[in-house]
mmCIF file of C-alpha atoms (C1' of nucleotides) in Angstrom:
data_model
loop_
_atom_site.group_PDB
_atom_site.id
_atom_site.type_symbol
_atom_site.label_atom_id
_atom_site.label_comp_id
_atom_site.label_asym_id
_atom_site.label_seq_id
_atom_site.Cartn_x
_atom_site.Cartn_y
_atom_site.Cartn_z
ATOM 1 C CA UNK H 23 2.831 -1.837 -3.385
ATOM 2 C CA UNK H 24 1.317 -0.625 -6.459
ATOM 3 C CA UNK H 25 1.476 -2.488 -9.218
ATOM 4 C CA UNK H 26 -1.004 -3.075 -12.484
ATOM 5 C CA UNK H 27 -4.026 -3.956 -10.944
ATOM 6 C CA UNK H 28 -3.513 -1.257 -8.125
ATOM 7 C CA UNK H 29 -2.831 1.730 -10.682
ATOM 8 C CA UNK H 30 -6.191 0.103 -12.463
ATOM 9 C CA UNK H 31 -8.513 0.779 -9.597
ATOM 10 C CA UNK H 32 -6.615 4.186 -9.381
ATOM 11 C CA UNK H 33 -7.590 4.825 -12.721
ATOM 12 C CA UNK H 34 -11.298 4.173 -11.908
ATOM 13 C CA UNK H 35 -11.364 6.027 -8.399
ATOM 14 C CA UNK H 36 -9.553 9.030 -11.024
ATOM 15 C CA UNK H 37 -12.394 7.808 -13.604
ATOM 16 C CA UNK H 38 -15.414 7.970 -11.911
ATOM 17 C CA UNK H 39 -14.560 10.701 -9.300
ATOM 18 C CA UNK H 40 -13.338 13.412 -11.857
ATOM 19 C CA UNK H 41 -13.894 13.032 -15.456
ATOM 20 C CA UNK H 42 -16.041 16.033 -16.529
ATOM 21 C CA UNK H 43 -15.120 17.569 -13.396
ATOM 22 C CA UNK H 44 -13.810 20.851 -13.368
ATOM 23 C CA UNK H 45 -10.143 21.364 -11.436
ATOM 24 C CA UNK H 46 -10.821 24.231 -8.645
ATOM 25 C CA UNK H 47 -7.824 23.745 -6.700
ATOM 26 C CA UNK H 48 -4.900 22.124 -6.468
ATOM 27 C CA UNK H 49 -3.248 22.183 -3.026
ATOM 28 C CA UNK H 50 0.676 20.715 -2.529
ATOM 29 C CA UNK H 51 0.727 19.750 0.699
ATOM 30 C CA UNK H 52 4.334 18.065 0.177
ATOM 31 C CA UNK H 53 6.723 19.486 -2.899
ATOM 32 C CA UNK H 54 8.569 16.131 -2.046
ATOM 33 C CA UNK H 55 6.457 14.129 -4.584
ATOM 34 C CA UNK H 56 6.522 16.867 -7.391
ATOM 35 C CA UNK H 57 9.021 15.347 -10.124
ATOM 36 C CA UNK H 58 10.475 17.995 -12.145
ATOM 37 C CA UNK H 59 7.338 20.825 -11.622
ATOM 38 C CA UNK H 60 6.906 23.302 -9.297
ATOM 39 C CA UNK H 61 3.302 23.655 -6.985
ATOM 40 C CA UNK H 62 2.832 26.554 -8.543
ATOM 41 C CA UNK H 63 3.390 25.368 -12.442
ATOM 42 C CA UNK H 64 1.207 22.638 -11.312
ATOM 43 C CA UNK H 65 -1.614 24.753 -10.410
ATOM 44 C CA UNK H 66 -1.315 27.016 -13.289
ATOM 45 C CA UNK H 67 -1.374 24.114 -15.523
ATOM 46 C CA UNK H 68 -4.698 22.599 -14.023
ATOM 47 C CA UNK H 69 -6.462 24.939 -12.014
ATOM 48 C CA UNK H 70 -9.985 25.591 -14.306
ATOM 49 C CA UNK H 71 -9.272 22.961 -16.599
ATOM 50 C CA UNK H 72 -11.646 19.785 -16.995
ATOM 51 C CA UNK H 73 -10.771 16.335 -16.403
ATOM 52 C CA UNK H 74 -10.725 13.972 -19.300
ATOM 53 C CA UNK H 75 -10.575 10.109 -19.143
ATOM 54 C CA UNK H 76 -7.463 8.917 -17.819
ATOM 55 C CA UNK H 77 -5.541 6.673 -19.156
ATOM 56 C CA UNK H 78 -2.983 3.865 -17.436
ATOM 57 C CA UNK H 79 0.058 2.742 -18.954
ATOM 58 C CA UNK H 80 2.065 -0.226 -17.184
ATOM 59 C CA UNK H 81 2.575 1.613 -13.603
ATOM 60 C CA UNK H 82 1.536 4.627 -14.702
ATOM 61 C CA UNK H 83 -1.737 6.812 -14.411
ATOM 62 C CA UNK H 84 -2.407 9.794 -16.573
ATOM 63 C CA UNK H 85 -4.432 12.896 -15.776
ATOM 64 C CA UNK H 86 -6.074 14.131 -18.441
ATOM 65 C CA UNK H 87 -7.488 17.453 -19.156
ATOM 66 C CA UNK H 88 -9.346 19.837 -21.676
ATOM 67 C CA UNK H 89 -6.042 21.440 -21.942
ATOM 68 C CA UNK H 90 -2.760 20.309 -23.759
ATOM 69 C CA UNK H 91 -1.712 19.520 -20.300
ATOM 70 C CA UNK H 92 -1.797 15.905 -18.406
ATOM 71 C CA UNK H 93 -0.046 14.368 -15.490
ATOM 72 C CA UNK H 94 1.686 11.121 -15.090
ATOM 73 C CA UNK H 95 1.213 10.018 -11.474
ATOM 74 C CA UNK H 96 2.920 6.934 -10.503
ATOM 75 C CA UNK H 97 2.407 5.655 -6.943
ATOM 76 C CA UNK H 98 5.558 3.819 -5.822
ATOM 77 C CA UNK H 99 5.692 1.689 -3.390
ATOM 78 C CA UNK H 100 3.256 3.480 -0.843
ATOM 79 C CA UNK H 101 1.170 5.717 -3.085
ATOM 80 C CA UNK H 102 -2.831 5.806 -3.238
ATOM 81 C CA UNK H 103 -5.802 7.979 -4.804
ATOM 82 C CA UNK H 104 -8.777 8.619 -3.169
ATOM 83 C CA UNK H 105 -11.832 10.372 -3.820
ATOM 84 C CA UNK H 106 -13.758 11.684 -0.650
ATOM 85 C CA UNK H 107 -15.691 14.884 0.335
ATOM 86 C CA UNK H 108 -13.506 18.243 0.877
ATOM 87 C CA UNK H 109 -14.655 18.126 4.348
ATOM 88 C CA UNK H 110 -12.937 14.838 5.473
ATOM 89 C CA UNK H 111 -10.004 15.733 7.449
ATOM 90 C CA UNK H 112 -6.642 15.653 5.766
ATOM 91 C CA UNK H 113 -4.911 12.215 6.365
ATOM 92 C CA UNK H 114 -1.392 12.739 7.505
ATOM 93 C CA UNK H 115 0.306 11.419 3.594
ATOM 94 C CA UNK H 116 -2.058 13.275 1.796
ATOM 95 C CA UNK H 117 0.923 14.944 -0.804
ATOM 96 C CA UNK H 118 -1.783 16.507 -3.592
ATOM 97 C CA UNK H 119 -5.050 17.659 -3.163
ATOM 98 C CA UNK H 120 -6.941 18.483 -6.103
ATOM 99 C CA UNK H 121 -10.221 20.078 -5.586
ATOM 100 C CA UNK H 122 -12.885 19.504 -7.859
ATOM 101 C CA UNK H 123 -16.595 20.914 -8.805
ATOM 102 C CA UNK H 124 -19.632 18.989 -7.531
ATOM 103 C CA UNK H 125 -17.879 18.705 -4.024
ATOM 104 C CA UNK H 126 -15.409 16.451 -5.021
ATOM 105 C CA UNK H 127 -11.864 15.784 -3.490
ATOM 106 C CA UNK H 128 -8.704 14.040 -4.900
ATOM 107 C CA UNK H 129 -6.015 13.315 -2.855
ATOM 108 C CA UNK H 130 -2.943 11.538 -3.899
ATOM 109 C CA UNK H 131 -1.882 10.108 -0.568
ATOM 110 C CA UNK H 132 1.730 8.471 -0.192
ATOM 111 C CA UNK H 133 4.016 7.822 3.153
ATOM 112 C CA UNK H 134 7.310 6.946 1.166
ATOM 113 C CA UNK H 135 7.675 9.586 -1.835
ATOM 114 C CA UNK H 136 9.559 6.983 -3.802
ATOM 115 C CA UNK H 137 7.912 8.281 -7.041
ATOM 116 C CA UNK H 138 5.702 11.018 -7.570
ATOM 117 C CA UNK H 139 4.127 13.702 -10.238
ATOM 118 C CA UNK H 140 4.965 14.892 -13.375
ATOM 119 C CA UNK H 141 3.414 17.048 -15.602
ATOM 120 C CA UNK H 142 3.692 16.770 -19.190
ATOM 121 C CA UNK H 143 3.175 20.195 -20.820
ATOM 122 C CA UNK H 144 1.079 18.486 -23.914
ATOM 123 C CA UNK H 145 0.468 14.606 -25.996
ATOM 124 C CA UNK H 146 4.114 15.064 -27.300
ATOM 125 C CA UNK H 147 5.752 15.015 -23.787
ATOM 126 C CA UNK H 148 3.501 12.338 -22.245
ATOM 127 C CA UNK H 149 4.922 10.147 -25.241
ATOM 128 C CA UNK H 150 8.193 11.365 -24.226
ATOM 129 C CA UNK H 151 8.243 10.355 -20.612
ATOM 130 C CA UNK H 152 6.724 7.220 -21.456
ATOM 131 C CA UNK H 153 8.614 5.948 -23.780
ATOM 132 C CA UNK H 154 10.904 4.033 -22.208
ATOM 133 C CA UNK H 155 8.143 1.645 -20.976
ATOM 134 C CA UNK H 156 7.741 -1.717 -22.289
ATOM 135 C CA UNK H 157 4.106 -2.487 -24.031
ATOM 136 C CA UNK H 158 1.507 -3.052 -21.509
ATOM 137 C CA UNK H 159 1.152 -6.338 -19.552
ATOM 138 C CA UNK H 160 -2.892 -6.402 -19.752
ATOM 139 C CA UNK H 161 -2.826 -6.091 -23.926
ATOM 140 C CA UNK H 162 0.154 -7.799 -24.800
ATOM 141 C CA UNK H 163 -0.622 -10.774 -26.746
ATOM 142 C CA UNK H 164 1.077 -14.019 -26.653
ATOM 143 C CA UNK H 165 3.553 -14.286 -29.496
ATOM 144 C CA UNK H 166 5.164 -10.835 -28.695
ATOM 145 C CA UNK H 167 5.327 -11.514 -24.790
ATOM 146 C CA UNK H 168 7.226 -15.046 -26.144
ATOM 147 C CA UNK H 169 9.550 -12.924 -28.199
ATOM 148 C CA UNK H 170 9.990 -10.895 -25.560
ATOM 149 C CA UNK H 171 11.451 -13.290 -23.359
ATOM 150 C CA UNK H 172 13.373 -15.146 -26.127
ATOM 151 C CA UNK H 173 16.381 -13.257 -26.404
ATOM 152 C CA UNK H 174 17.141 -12.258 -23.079
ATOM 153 C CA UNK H 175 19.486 -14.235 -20.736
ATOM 154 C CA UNK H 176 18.518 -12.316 -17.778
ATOM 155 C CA UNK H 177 16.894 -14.319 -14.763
ATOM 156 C CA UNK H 178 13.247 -14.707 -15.584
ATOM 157 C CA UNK H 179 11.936 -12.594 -12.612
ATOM 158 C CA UNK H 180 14.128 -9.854 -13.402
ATOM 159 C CA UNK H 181 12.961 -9.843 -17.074
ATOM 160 C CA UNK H 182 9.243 -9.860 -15.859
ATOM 161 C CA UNK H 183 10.092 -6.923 -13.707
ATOM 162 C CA UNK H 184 12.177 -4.509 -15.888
ATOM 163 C CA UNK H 185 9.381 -2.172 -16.888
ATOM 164 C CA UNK H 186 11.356 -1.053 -20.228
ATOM 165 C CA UNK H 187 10.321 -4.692 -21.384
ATOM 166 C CA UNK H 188 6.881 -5.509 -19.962
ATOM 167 C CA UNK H 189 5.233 -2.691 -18.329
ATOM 168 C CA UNK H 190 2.637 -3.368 -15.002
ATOM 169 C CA UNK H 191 4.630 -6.309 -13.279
ATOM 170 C CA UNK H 192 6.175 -5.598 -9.666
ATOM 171 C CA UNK H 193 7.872 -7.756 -7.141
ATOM 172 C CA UNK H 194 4.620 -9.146 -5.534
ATOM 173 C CA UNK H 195 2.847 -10.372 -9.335
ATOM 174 C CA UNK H 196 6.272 -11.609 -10.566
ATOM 175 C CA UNK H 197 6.610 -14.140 -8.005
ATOM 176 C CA UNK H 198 2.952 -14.537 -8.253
ATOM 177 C CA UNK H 199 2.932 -15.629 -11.913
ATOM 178 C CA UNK H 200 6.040 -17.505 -11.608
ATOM 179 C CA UNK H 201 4.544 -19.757 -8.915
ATOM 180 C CA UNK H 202 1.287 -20.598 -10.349
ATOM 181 C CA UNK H 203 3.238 -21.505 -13.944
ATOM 182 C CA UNK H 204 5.845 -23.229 -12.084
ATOM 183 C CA UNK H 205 9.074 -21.632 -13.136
ATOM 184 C CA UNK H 206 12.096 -20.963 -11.003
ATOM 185 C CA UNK H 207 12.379 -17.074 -10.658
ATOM 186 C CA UNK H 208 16.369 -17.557 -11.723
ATOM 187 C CA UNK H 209 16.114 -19.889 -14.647
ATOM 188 C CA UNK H 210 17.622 -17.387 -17.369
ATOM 189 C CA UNK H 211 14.660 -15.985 -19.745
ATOM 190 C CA UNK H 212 16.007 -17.434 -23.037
ATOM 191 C CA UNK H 213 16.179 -21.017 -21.571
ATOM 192 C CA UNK H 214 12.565 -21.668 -20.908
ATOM 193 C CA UNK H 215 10.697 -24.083 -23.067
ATOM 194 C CA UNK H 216 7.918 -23.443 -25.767
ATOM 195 C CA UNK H 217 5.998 -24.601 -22.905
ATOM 196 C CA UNK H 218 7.385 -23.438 -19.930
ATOM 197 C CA UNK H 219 7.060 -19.754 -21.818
ATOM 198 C CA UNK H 220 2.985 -20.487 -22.714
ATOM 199 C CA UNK H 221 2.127 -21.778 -19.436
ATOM 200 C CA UNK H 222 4.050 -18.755 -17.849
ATOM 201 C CA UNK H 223 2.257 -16.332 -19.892
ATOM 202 C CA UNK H 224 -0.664 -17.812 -18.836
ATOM 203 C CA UNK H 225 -0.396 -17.319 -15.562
ATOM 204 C CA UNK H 226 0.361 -13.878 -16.241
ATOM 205 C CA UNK H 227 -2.999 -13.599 -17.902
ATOM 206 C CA UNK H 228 -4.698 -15.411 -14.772
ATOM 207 C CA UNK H 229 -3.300 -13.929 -12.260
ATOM 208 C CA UNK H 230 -3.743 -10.043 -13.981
ATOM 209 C CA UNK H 231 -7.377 -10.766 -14.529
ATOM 210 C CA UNK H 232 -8.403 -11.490 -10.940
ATOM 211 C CA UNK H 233 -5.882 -8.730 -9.153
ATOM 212 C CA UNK H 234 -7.233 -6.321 -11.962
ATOM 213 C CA UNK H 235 -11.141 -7.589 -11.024
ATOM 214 C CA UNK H 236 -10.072 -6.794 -7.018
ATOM 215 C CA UNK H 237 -8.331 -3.364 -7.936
ATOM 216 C CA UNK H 238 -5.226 -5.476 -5.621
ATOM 217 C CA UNK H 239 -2.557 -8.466 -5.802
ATOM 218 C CA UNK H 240 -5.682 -10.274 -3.654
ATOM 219 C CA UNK H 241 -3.317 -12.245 -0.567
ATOM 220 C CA UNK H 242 -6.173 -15.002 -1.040
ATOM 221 C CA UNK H 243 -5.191 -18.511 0.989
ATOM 222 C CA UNK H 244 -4.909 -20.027 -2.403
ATOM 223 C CA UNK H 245 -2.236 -17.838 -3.514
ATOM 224 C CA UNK H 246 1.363 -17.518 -3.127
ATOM 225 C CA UNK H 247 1.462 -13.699 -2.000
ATOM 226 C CA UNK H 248 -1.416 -14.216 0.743
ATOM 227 C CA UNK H 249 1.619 -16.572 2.547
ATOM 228 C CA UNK H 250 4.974 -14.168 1.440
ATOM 229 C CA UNK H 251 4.605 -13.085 5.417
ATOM 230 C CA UNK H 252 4.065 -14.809 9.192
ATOM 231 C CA UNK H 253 5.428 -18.139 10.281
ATOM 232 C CA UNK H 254 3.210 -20.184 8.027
ATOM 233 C CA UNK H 255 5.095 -19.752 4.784
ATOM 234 C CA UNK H 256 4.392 -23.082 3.100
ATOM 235 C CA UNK H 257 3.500 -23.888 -0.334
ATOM 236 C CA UNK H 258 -0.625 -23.574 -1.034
ATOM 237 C CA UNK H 259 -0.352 -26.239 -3.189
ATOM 238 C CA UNK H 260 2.025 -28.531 -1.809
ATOM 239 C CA UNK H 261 2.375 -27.450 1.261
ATOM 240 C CA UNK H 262 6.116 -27.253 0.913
ATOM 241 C CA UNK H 263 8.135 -24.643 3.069
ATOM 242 C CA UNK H 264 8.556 -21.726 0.632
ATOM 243 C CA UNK H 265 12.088 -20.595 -0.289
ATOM 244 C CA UNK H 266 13.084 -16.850 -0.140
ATOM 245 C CA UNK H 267 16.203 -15.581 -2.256
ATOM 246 C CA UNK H 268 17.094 -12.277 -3.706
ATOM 247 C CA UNK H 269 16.441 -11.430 -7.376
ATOM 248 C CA UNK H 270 17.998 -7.892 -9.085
ATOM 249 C CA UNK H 271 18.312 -6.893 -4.820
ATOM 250 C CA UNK H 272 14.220 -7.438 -4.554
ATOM 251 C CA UNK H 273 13.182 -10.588 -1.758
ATOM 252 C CA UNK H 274 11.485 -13.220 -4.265
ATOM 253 C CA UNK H 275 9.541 -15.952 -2.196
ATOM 254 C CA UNK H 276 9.243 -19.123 -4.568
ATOM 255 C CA UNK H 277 8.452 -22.994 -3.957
ATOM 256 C CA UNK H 278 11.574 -25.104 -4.179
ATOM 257 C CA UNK H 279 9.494 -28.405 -4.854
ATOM 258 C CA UNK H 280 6.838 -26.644 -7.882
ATOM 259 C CA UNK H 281 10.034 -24.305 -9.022
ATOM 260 C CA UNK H 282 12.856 -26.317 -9.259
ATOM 261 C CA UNK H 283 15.850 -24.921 -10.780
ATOM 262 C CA UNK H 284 16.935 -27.014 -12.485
ATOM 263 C CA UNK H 285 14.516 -28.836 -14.937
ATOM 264 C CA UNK H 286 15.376 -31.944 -16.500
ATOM 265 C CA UNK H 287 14.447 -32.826 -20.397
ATOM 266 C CA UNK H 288 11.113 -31.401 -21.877
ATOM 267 C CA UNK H 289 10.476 -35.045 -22.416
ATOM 268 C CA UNK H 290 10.025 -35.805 -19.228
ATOM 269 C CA UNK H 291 7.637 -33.433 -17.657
ATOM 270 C CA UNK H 292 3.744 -35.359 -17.526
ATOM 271 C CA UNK H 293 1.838 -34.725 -20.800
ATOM 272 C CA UNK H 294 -1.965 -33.466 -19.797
ATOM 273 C CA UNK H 295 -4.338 -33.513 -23.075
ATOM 274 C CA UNK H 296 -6.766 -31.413 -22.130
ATOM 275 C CA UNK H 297 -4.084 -29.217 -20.439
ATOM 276 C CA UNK H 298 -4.842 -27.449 -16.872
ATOM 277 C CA UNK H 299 -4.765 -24.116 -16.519
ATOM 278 C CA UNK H 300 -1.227 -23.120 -16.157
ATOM 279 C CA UNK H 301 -1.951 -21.425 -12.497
ATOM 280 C CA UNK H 302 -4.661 -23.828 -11.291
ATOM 281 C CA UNK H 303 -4.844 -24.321 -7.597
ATOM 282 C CA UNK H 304 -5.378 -28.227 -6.442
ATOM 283 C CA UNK H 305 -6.553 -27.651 -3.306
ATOM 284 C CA UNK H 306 -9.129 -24.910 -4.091
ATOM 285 C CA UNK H 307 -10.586 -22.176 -5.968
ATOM 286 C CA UNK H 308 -9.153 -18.522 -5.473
ATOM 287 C "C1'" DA X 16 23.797 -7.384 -22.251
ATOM 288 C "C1'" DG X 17 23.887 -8.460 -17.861
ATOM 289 C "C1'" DT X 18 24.985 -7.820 -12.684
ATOM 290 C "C1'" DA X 19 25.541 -5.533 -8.054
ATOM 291 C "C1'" DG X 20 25.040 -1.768 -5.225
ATOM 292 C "C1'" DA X 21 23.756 2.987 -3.890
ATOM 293 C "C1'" DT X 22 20.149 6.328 -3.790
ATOM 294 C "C1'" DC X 23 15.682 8.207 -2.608
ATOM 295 C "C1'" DC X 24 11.969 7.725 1.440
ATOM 296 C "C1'" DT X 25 9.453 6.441 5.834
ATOM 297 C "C1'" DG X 26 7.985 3.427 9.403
ATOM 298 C "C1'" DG X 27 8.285 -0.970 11.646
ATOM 299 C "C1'" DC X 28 11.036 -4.046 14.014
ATOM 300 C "C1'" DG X 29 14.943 -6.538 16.336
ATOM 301 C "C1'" DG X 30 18.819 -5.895 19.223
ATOM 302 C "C1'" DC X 31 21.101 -3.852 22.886
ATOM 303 C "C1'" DT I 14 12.402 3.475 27.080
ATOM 304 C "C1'" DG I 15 15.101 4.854 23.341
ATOM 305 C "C1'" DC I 16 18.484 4.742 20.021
ATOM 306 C "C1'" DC I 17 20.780 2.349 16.123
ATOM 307 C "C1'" DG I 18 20.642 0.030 12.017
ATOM 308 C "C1'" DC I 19 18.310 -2.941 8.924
ATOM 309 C "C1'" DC I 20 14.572 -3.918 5.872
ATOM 310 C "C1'" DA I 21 10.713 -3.280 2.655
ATOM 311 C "C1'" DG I 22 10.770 -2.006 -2.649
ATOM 312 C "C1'" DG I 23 9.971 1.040 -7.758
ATOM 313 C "C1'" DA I 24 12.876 3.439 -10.492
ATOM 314 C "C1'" DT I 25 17.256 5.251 -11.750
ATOM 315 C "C1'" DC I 26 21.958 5.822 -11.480
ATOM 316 C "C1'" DT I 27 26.997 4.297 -11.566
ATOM 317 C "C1'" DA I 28 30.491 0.799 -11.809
ATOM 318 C "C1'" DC I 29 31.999 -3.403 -13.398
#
DNA sequence: AGTAGATCCTGGCGGC
DNA sequence: TGCCGCCAGGATCTAC
């Protein structure tokens, strides 16, 4: 499922496949993704135009052109972009092809429709549509990502996941992050400690930084989301069977013995100087 | 401000 | 084998 790093290797297939490419045709093979445009406004708005360097924000991609027009594309749960040759046979969830010079193909491919395409008729409306989104999970720094979580009583998980406050973060990266900083996913936000908040934000920066360097949420042996699935769903650290509840209606896979719920005094958790890296596997290296 | 639940959408899977 | 219903989940909506 799409999430931050996904969109980011989106963003460089988009990148390095059109950018100073001219648009020659856009074809609509399913209306069903089109959010609020019709195939036709869609191909008047591109069709000619140049592609400029896209840009992603949280979960979504923008098109850019030489024209006031762009395009927000955001991928769902199922969506993809590829770049191959206009000769390669159309796969069966290709939704949008967009046909460029220098015999170059587009296709935004998705089986599940859950999101889809919008075009923003200039800067103004891309602000617009976007606005609602929380700052981005790659830039944000540390203090504001601690203020962010400090006056919300929501569960932690669901905070991490509501895109109006931290853009980028799906189910999969959420549980992810939680896990390797060692946070229950329904401990409410505002309760962490100073340190439970650092180490958690650390993680986030961890785990972002490899997913974004694979273009996926890798399912590595060393992390939780390469065990979410199968019989074998123990703990890579501890080797603890891995507990599976439901957080704001999404399955959240955690480990009972690293996340415990409840937490006792601040006092009492073991004091490392040189600190270890809030997501550090002890068993091996991702 | 927070929650649950329905909705959209398709394919895989368990049960009968 | 085939049909039914559930489940997966990102975003958005309503109801509480």
């Amino acid at each position: 499922m799409p999430e931050l790093p996904d969109v980011e290797g989106f963003r460089d297939v988009l990148d390095s496949c059109g950018t100073g490419r001219r648009v020659e045709k856009v074809e609509v093979a399913d209306a069903g993704v089109l959010r609020g445009v019709s195939a036709a406004r869609l191909r008047r708005a591109l069709e000619g135009r140049r592609l400029a360097a896209p840009e992603r924000r949280g979960k979504y991609l923008i098109l850019r052109t030489d024209g006031d027009a762009a395009v927000l594309l955001h991928f769902g749960m199922t969506g993809r972009l590829l770049c191959c040759s206009p000769g390669e046979p159309a796969h069966r969830y290709d939704r949008v092809r967009f046909g460029l010079t220098g015999g170059r193909d587009l296709r935004y491919q998705d089986q599940r429709k859950l999101q889809g395409l919008r075009l923003a008729d200039d800067e103004a409306a891309v602000e617009r549509a976007l606005a609602g989104q929380g700052p981005d999970a790659l830039s944000l720094d540390r203090e504001p990502f601690l203020d962010l979580l400090a006056g919300r009583r929501a569960r932690i998980k669901t905070v991490l996941m509501d895109q109006s406050v931290l853009a980028g973060l799906g189910n999969l990266l959420a549980d992810e992050i939680l896990w390797r900083a060692r946070v229950h996913p329904a401990r409410p936000a505002d309760r962490l400690s100073a340190e439970e908040g650092r180490h958690l934000y650390g993680a986030m920066r961890q785990v972002l930084r490899l997913s974004v360097r694979a273009g996926r949420v890798p399912g590595r042996p060393s992390w939780l989301t390469g065990h979410r699935e199968g019989r074998e769903r123990t703990c890579p650290r501890c080797s603890t069977s891995l507990g599976s509840i439901r957080v704001s209606g999404r399955t959240t896979v955690f480990c009972p013995h690293c996340q415990p719920r409840q937490v006792g005094p601040t006092a009492r958790r073991p004091r490392r100087a040189g600190g270890d890296p809030p997501g550090a596997s002890h068993r091996r290296n991702g």
